[in-house]
Short mmCIF file of C-alpha atoms in Angstrom, two decimals:
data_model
loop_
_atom_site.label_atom_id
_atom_site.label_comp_id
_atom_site.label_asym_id
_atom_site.label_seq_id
_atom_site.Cartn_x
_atom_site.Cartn_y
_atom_site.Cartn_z
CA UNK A 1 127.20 57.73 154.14
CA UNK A 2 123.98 56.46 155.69
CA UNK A 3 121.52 58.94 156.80
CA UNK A 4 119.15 58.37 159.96
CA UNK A 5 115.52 56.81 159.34
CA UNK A 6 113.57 59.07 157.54
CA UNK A 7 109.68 60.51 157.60
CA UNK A 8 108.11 61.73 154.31
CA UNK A 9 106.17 64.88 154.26
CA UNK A 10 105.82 68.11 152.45
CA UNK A 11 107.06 71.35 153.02
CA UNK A 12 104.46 74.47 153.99
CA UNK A 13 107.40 77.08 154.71
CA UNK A 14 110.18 77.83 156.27
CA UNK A 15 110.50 80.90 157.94
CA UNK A 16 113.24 82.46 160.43
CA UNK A 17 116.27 80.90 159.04
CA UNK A 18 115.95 77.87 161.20
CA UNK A 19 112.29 76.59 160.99
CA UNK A 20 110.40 74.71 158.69
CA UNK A 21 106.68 73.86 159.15
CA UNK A 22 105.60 70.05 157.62
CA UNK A 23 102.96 68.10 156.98
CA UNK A 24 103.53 64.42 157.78
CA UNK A 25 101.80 61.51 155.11
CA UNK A 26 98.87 61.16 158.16
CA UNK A 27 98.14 65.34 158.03
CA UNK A 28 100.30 65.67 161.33
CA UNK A 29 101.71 69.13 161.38
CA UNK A 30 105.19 69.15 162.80
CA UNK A 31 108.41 71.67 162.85
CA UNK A 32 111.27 70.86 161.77
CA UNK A 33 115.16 72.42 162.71
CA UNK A 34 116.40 73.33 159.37
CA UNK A 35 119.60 73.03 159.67
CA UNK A 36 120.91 75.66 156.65
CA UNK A 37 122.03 79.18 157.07
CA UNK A 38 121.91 80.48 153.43
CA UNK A 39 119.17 82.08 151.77
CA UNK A 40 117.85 78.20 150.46
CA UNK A 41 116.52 79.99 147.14
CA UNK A 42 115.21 77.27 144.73
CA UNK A 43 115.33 74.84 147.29
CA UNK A 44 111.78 74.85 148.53
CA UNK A 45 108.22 75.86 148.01
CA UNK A 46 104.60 74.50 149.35
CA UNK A 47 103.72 71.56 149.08
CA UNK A 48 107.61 70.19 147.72
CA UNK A 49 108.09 66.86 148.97
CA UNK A 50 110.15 66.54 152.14
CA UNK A 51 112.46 64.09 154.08
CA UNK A 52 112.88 64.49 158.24
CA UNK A 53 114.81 62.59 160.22
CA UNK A 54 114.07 62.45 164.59
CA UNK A 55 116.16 62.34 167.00
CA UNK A 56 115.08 61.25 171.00
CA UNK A 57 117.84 63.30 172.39
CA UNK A 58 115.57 65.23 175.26
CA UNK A 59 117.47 68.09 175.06
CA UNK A 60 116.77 69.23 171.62
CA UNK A 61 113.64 71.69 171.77
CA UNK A 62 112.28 70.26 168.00
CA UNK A 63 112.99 66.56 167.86
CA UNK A 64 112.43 66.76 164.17
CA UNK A 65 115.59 67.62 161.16
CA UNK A 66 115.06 68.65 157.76
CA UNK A 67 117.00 66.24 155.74
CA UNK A 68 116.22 66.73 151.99
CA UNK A 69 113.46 68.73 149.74
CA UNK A 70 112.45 67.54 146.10
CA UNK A 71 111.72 70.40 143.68
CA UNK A 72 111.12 68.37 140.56
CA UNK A 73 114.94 67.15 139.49
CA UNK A 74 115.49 64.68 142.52
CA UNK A 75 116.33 65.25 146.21
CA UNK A 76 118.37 68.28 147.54
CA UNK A 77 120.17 68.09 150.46
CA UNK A 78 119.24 71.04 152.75
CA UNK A 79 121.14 69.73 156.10
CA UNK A 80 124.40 71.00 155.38
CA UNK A 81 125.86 69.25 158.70
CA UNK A 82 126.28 66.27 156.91
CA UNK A 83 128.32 67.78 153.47
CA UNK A 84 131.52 67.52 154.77
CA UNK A 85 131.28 64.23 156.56
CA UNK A 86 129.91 63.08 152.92
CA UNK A 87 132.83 64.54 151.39
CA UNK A 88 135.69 63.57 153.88
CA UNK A 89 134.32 60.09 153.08
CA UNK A 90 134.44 60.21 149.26
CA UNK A 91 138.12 61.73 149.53
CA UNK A 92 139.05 58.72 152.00
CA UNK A 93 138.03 56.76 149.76
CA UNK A 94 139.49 57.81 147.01
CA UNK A 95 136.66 58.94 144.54
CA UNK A 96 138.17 62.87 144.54
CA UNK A 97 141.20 61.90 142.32
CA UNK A 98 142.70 65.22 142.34
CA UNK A 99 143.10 64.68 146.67
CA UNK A 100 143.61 61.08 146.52
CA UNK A 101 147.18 59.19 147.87
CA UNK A 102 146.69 61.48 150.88
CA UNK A 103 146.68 58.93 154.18
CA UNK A 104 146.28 61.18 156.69
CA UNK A 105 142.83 63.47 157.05
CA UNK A 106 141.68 65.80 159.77
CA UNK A 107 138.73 67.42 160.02
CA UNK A 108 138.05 71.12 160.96
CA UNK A 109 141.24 72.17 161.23
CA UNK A 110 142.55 75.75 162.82
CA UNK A 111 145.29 77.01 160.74
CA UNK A 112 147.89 79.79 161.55
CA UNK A 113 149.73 81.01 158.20
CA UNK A 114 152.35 83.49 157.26
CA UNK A 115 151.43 86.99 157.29
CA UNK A 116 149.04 86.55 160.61
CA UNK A 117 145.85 84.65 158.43
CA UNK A 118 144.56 82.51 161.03
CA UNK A 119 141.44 80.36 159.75
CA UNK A 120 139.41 76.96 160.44
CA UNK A 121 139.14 75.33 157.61
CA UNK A 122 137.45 71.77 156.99
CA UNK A 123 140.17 69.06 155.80
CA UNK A 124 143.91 68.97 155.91
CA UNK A 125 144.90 66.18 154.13
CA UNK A 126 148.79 64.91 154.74
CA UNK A 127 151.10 61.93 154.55
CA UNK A 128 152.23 62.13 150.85
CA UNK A 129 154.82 63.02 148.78
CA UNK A 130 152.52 65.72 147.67
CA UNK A 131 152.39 69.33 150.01
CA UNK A 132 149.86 69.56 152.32
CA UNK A 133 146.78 70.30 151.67
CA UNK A 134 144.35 72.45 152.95
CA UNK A 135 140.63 71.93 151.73
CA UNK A 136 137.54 74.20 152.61
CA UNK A 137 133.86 72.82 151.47
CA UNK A 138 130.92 75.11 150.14
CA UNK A 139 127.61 73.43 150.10
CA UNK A 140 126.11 74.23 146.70
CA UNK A 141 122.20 73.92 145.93
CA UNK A 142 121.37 77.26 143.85
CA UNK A 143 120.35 76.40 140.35
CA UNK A 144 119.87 78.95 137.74
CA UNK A 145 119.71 77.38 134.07
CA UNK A 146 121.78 74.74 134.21
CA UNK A 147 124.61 75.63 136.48
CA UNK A 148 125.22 75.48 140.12
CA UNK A 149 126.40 78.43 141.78
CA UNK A 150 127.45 79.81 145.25
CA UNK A 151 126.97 81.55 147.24
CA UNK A 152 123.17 82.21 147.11
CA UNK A 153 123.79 85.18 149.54
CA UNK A 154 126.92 88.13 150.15
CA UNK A 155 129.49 86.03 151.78
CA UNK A 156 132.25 87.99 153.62
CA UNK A 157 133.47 84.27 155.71
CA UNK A 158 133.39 82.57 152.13
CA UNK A 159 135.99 85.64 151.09
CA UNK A 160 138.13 84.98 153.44
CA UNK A 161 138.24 81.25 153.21
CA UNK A 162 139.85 82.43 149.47
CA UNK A 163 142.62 84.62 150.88
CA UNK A 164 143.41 81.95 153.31
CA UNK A 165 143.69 79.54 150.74
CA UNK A 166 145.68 81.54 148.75
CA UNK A 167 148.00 82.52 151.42
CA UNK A 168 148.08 78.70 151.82
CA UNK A 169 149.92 78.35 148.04
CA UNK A 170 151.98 80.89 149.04
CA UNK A 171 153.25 79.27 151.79
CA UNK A 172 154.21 75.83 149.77
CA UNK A 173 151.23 74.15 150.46
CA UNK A 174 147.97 72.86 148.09
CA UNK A 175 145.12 75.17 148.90
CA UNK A 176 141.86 73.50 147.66
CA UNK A 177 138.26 74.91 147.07
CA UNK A 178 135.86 72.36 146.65
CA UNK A 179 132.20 73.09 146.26
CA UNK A 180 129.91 70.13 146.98
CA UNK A 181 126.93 70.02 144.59
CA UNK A 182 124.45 69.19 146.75
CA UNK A 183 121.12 68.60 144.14
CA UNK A 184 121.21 66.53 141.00
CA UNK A 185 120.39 69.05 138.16
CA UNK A 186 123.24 71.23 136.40
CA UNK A 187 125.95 70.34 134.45
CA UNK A 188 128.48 72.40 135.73
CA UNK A 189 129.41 75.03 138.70
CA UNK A 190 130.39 78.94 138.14
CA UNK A 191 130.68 81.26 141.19
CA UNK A 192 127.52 83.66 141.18
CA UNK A 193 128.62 86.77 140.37
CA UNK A 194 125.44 88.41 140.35
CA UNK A 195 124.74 87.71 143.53
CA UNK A 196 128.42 88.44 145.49
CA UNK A 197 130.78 90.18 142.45
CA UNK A 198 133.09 90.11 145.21
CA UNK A 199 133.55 86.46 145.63
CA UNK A 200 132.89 85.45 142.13
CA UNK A 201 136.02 88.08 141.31
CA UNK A 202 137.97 86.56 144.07
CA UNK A 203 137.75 83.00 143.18
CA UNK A 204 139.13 83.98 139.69
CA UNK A 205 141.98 85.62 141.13
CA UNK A 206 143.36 82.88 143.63
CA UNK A 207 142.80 80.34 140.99
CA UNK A 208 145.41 82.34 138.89
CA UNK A 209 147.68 82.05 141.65
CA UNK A 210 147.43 78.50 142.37
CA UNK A 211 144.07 77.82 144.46
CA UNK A 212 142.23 74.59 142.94
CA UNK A 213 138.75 74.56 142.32
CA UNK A 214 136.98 70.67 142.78
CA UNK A 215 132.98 70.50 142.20
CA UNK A 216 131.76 67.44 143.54
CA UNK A 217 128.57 66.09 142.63
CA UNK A 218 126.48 64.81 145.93
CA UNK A 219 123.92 62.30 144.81
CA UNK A 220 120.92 60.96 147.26
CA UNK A 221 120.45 57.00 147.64
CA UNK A 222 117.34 55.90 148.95
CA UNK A 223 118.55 56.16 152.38
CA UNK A 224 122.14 57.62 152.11
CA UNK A 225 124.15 59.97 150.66
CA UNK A 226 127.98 59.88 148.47
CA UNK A 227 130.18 62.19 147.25
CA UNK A 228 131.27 61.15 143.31
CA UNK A 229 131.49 62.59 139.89
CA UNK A 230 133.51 65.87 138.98
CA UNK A 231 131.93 68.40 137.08
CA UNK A 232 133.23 70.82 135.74
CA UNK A 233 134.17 74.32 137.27
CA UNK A 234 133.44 77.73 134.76
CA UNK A 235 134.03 80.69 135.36
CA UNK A 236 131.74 83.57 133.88
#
């Protein structure tokens, strides 16, 4: 997936869940939408390099997008708009082997299932011999060690995206987890417990029952993104 042009710069903070200050190569100080609603822990500090992209749309009160933040390892991707159109790709094209043969995909789908669960979840992928399936996509960038984890905050929405799921099995059809790694470093994902017990003790419960877990590796081109390479999924 091609991203927009983008502006180099680094990082000075980001404050208020939705703003990040930046200083431009020249020393011009801009701020940026950051377009990310978790906690972002390990995924910034001053003076990290930065990536923006701009947009001329005149209604948009900060022109300016935080793309992607480098913390050492490579480029994280902190605009978690653009994960599932990355991964919708990837499984279109067939690089997410465990979802591939499917010839029909829609996106953000609203999904009524037995037992009154009623959900939006992000891909429903149809057309093959194979059951439905129903796929939901967690942006990962927290690194501790070297695993991946989510979420980096108390998640009660990512809880229920489980139960759906899992209601989804029960019902006949494939319910799918798939956490999109979106930073380079880490050799495998596991759910953090310490931070949300809850989830972490979920996720090993619905994979019991027939849930699938998929972590898909996100890696940064120099002006694009694609989804491809499984690693593996652990659980503590």
């Amino acid at each position: 997936m091609q991203l927009p042009a983008l502006t180099a710069g680094r990082m000075l903070c980001r404050y208020k869940r939705f703003f990040a200050d930046i200083e431009l190569e020249d020393g011009t100080l801009i701020t940026a939408h950051c377009p990310n609603t978790g906690s972002m822990k390990g995924c910034w500090e001053p003076g990290a390099p930065a990536q923006i992209s701009h947009s001329d749309n005149p209604r948009r009160k900060l022109p300016w997008t935080l793309e992607r933040v480098d913390m050492g390892g490579g480029w994280i991707g902190v605009n978690t708009s653009r994960t599932n159109a990355v991964v919708a790709e990837a499984v279109a094209q067939g690089r997410v082997a465990a979802l591939a043969g499917y010839p029909q995909q829609r996106r953000e789908v609203s999904y009524q299932l037995t037992g009154g669960i009623r959900s939006r979840l992000d891909l429903m992928l149809s057309g093959s011999s194979r059951p439905e399936a129903l796929v939901e996509i967690k942006n990962v960038t927290l690194l501790e060690g070297d695993r991946l984890r989510f979420p980096d905050a108390v998640s009660e929405r990512a809880l229920k995206h489980l139960n759906c799921l899992q209601a989804a099995v029960e019902q006949g059809l494939r319910g799918v987890i798939l956490f999109a790694l979106n930073r380079p470093e880490g050799s495998c994902f596991s759910p953090a417990g310490r931070i949300d017990p809850a989830y972490a003790k979920r996720l090993e419960e619905v994979l019991a029952l027939g849930v699938e877990a998929i972590a898909l590796r996100i890696r940064y081109t120099g002006k694009g993104m694609i989804g491809e390479g499984i690693v593996p999924v652990v659980l503590d």
